[in-house]
PDB file of C-alpha atoms in Angstrom:
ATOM      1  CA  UNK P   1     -16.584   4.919 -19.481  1.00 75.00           C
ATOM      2  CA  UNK P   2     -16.093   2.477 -16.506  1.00 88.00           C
ATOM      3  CA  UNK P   3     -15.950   4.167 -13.276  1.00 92.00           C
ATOM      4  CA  UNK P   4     -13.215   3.518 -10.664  1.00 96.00           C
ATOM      5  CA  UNK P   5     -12.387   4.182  -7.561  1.00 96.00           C
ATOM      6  CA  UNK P   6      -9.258   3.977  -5.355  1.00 97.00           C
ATOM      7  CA  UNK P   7      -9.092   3.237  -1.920  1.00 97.00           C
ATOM      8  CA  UNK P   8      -6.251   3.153   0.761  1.00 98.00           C
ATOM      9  CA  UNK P   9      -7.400  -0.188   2.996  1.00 97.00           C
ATOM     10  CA  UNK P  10      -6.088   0.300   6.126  1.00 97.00           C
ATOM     11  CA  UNK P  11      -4.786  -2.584   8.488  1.00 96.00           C
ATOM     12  CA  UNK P  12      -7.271  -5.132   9.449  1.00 93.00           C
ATOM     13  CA  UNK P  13     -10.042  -4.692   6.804  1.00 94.00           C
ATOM     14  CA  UNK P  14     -10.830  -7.164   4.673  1.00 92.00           C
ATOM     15  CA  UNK P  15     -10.654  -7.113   1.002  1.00 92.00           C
ATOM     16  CA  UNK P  16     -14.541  -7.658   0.393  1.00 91.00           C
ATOM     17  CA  UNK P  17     -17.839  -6.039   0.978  1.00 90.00           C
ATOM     18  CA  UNK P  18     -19.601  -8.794   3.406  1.00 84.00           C
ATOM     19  CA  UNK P  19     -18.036 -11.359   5.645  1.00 79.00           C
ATOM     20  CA  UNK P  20     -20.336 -13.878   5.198  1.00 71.00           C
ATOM     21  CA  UNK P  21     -17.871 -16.820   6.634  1.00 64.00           C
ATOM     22  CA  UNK P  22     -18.259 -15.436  10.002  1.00 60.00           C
ATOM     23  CA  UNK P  23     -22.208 -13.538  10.445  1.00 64.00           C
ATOM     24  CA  UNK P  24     -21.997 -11.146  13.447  1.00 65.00           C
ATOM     25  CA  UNK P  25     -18.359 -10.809  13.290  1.00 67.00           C
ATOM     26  CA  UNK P  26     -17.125  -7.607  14.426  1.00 77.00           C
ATOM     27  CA  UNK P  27     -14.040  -7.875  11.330  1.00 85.00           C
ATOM     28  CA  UNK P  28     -14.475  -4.583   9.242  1.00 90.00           C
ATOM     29  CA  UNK P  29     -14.820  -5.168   5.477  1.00 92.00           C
ATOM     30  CA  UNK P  30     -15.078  -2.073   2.588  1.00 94.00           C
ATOM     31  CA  UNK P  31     -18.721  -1.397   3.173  1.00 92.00           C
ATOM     32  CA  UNK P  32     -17.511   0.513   6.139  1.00 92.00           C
ATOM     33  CA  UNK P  33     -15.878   2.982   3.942  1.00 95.00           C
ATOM     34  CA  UNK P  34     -17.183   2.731   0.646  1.00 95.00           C
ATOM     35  CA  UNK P  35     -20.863   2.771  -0.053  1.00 93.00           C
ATOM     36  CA  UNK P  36     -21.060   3.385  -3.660  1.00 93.00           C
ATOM     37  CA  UNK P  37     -23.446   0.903  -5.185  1.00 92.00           C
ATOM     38  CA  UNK P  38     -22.044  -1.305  -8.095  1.00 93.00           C
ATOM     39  CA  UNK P  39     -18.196  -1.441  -7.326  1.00 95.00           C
ATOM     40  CA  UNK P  40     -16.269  -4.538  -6.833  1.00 93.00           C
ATOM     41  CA  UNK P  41     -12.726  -4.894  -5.943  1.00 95.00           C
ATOM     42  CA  UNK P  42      -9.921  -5.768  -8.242  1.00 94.00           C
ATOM     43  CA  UNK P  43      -7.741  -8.208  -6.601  1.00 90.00           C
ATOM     44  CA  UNK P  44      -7.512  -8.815  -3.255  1.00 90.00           C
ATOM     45  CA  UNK P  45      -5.008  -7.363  -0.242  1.00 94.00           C
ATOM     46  CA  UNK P  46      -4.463  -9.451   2.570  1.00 93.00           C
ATOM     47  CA  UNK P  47      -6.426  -8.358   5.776  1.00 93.00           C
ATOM     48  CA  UNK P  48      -2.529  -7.797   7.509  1.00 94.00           C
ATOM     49  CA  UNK P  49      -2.065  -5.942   4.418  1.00 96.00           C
ATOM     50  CA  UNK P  50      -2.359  -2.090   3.443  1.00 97.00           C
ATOM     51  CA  UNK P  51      -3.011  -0.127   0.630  1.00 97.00           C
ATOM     52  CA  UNK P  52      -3.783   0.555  -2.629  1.00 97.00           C
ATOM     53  CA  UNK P  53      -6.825  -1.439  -3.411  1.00 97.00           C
ATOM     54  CA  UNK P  54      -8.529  -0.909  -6.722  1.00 96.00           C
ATOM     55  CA  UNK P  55     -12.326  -1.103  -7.316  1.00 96.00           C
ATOM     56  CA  UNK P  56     -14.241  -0.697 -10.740  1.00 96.00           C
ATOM     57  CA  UNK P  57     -18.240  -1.589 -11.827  1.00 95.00           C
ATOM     58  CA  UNK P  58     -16.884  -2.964 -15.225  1.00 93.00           C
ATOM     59  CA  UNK P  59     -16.174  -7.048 -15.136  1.00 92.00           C
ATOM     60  CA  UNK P  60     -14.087  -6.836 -18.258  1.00 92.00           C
ATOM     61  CA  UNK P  61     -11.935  -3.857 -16.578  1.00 93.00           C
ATOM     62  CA  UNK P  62     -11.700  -6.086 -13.306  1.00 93.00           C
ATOM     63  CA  UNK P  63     -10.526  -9.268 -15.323  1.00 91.00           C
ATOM     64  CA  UNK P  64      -8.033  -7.031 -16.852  1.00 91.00           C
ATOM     65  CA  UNK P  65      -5.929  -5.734 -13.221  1.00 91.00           C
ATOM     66  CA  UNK P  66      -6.789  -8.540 -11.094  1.00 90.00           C
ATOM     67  CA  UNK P  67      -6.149 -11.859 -13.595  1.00 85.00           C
ATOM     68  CA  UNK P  68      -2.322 -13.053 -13.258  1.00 82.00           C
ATOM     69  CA  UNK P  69      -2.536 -13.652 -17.391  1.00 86.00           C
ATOM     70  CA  UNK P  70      -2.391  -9.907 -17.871  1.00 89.00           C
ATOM     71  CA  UNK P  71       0.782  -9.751 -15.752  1.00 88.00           C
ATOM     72  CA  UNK P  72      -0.299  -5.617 -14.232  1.00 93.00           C
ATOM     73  CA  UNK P  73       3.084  -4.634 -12.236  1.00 95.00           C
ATOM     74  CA  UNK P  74       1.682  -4.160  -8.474  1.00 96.00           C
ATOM     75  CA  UNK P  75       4.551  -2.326  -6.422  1.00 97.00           C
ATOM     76  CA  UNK P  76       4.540  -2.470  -2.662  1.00 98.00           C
ATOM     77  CA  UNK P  77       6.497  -0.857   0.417  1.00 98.00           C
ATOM     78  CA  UNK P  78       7.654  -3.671   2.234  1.00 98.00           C
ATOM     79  CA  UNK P  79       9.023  -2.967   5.804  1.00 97.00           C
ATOM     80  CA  UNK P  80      11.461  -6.897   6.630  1.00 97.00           C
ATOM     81  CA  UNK P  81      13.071  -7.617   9.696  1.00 96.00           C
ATOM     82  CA  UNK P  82      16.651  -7.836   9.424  1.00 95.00           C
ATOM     83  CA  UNK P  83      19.187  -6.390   6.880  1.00 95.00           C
ATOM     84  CA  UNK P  84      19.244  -7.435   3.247  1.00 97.00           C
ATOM     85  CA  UNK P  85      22.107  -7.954   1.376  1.00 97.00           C
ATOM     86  CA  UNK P  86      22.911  -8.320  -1.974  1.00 97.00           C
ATOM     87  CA  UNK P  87      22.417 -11.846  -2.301  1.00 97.00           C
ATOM     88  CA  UNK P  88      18.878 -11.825  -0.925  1.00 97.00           C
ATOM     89  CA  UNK P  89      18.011  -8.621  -3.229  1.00 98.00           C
ATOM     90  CA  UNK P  90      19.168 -10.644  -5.998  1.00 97.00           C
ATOM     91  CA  UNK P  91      17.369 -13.890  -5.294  1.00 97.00           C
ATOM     92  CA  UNK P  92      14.587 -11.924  -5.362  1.00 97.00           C
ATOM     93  CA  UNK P  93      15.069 -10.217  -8.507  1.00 97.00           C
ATOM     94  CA  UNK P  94      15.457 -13.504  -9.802  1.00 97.00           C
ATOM     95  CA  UNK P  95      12.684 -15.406  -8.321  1.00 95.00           C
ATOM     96  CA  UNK P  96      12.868 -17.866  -5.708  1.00 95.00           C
ATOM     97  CA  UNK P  97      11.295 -21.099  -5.523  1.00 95.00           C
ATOM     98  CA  UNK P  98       8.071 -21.432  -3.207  1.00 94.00           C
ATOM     99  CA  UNK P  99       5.984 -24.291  -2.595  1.00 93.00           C
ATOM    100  CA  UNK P 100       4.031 -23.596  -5.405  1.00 92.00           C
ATOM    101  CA  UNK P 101       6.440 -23.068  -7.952  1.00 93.00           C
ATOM    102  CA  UNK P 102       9.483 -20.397  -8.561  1.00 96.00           C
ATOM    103  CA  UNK P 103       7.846 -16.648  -8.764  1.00 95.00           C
ATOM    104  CA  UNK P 104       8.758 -14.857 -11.542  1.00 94.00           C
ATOM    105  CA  UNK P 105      11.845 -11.985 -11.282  1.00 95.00           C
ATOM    106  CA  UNK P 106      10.301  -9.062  -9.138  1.00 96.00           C
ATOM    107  CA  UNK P 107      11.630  -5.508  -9.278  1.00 98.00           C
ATOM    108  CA  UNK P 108      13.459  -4.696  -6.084  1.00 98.00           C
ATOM    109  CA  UNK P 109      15.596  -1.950  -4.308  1.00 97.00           C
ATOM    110  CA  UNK P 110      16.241  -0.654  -1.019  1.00 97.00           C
ATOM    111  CA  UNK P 111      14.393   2.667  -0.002  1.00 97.00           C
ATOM    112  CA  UNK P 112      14.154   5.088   2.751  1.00 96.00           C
ATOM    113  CA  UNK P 113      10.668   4.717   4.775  1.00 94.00           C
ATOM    114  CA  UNK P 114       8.289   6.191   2.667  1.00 93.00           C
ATOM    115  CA  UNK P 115       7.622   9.441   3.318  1.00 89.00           C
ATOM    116  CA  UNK P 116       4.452  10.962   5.282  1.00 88.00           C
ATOM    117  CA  UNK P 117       3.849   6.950   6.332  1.00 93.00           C
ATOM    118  CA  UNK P 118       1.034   6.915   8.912  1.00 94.00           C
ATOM    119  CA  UNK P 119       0.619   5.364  12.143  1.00 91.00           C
ATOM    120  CA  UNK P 120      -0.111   1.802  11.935  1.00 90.00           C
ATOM    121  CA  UNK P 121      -2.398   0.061  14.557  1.00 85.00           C
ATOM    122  CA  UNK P 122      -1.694  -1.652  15.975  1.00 85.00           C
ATOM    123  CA  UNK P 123       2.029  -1.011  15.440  1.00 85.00           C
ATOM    124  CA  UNK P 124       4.618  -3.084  14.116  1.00 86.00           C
ATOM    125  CA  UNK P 125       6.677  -4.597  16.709  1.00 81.00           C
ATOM    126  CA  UNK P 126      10.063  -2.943  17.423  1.00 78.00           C
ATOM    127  CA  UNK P 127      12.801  -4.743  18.469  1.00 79.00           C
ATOM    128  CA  UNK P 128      16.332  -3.220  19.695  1.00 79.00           C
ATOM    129  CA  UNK P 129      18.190  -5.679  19.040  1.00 81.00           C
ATOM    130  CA  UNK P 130      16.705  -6.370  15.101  1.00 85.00           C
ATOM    131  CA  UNK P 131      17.532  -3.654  12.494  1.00 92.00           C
ATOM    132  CA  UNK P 132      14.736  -3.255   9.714  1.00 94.00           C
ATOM    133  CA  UNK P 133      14.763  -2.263   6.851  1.00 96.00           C
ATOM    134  CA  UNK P 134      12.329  -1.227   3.629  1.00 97.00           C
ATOM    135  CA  UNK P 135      12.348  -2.104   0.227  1.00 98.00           C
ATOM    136  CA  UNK P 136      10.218  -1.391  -3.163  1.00 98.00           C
ATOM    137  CA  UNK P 137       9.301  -4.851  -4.418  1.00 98.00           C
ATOM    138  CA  UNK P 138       7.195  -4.750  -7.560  1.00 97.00           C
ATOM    139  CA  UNK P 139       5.737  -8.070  -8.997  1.00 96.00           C
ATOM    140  CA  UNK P 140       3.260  -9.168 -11.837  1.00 94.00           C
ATOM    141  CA  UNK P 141       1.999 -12.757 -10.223  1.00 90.00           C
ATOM    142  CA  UNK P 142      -0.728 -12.597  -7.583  1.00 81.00           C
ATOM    143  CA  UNK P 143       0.106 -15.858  -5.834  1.00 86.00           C
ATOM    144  CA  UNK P 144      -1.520 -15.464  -2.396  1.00 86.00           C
ATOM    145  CA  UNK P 145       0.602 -13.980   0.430  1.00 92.00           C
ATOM    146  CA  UNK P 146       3.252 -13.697  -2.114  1.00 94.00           C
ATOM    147  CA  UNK P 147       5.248 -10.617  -1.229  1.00 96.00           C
ATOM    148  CA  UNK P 148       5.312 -12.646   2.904  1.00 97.00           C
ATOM    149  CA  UNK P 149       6.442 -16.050   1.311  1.00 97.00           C
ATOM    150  CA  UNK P 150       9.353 -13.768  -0.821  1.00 97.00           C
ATOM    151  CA  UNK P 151      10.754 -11.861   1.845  1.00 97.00           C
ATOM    152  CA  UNK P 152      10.836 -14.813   4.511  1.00 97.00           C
ATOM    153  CA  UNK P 153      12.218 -17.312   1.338  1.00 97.00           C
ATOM    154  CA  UNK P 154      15.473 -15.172   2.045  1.00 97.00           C
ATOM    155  CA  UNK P 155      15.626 -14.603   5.579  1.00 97.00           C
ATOM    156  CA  UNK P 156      13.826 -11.160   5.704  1.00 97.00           C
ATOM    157  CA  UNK P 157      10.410 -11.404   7.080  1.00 96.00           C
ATOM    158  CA  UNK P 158       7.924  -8.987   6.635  1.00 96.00           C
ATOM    159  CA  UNK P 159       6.723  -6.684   8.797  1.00 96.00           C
ATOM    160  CA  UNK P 160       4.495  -4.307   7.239  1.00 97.00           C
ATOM    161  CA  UNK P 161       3.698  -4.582   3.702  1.00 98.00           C
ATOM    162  CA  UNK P 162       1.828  -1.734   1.799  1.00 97.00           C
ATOM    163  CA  UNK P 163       0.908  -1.885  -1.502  1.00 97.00           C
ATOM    164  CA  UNK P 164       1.754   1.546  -3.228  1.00 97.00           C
ATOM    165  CA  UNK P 165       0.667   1.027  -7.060  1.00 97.00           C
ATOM    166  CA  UNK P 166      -0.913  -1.327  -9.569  1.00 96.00           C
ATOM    167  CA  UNK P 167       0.001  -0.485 -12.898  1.00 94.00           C
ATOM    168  CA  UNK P 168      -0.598   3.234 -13.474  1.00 95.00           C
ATOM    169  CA  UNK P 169      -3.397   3.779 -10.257  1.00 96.00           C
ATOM    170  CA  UNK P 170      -1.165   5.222  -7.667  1.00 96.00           C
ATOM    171  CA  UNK P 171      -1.686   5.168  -3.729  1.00 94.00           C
ATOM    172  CA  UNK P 172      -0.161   8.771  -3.815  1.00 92.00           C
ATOM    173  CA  UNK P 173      -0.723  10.669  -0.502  1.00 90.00           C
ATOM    174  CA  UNK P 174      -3.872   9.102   0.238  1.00 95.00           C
ATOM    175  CA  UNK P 175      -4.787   8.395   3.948  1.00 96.00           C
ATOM    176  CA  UNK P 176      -5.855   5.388   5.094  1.00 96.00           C
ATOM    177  CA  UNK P 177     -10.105   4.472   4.942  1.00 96.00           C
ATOM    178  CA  UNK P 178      -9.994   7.074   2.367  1.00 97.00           C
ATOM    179  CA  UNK P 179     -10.698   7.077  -1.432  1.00 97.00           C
ATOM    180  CA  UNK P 180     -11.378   8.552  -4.375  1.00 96.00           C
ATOM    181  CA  UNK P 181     -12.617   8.219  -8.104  1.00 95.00           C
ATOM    182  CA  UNK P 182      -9.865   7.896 -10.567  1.00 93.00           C
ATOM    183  CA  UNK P 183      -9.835   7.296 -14.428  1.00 85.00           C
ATOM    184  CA  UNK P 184     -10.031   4.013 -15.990  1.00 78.00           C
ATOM    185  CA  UNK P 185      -6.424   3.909 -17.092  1.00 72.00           C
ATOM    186  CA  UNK P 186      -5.105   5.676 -13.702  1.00 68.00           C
ATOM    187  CA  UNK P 187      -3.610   8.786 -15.707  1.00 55.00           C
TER     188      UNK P 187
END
């Protein structure tokens, strides 16, 4: 059975075990929370990102969640600046067209802060005179900064972006720089 492991990446980490591109750099990566030999991660999650990241020591099972022709739903908490209405909800459902191409129809609703949401730090910037808001957006591309390039396509940029699931592996309550072993189909 392949082994796999679920970690919540906190804000500022990067998505890989070394940082090679910069030697001495004082940028955190996973190997300063995860030192189980073997493991590689699935995808990647933007270092401004948080989240569900998911790691495995099987190639075939990493080709399988992180390569865009499998199409594995990845659902994230998205907090935007400003308030959407229904025509930017429904662009979005629809797909809007990027620079590289129109994105495929994403899954999106409107949703309360998620609850037990930790700190962030540093903290988003709050601004009195901006409402924000939170949505659920779930997509099945992997187009790098994707969920950003969405949000700001209709006038809602993002502010904090969390990914919560990817296909059945579920962030659940899990703190961030913590993980956990799960089962290869996330059940």
């Amino acid at each position: 059975m392949n082994r796999v492991i679920l970690f919540n990446k906190p804000y500022g980490v990067l998505s890989q075990f070394t940082d090679k591109g910069t030697e001495g750099s004082p940028r955190p990566t996973l190997s300063a929370y995860i030192d189980e030999k073997g493991f590689y991660p699935a995808g990647r999650l933007d270092r401004d990102s948080e989240g569900l990241m998911v790691l495995t020591d099987s190639g075939p099972l990493q080709a399988r969640i992180s390569h865009p022709k499998y199409k594995l739903a990845k659902t994230y908490w998205v907090q935007v600046e400003g308030t959407p209405d229904d025509a930017a909800l429904n662009a979005l459902r629809s797909g809007v067209t990027l620079k590289d191409g129109k994105t495929a129809p994403a899954k999106v609703s409107q949703i309360d802060a998620p609850a037990n949401l930790w700190d962030r730090d540093p903290p988003v910037r709050f601004r009195k005179s901006v409402p924000d808001a939170w949505l659920s957006i779930t997509i099945t591309e992997g187009r790098n900064r994707q969920v950003r390039r969405m949000t700001a396509h209709v006038g809602l940029p993002t502010l904090r972006l969390i990914r919560a699931q990817v296909g059945d592996w579920q962030l659940n309550n899990m703190q961030p720089g913590t993980w956990r072993f799960s089962s290869e189909t996330g059940r």
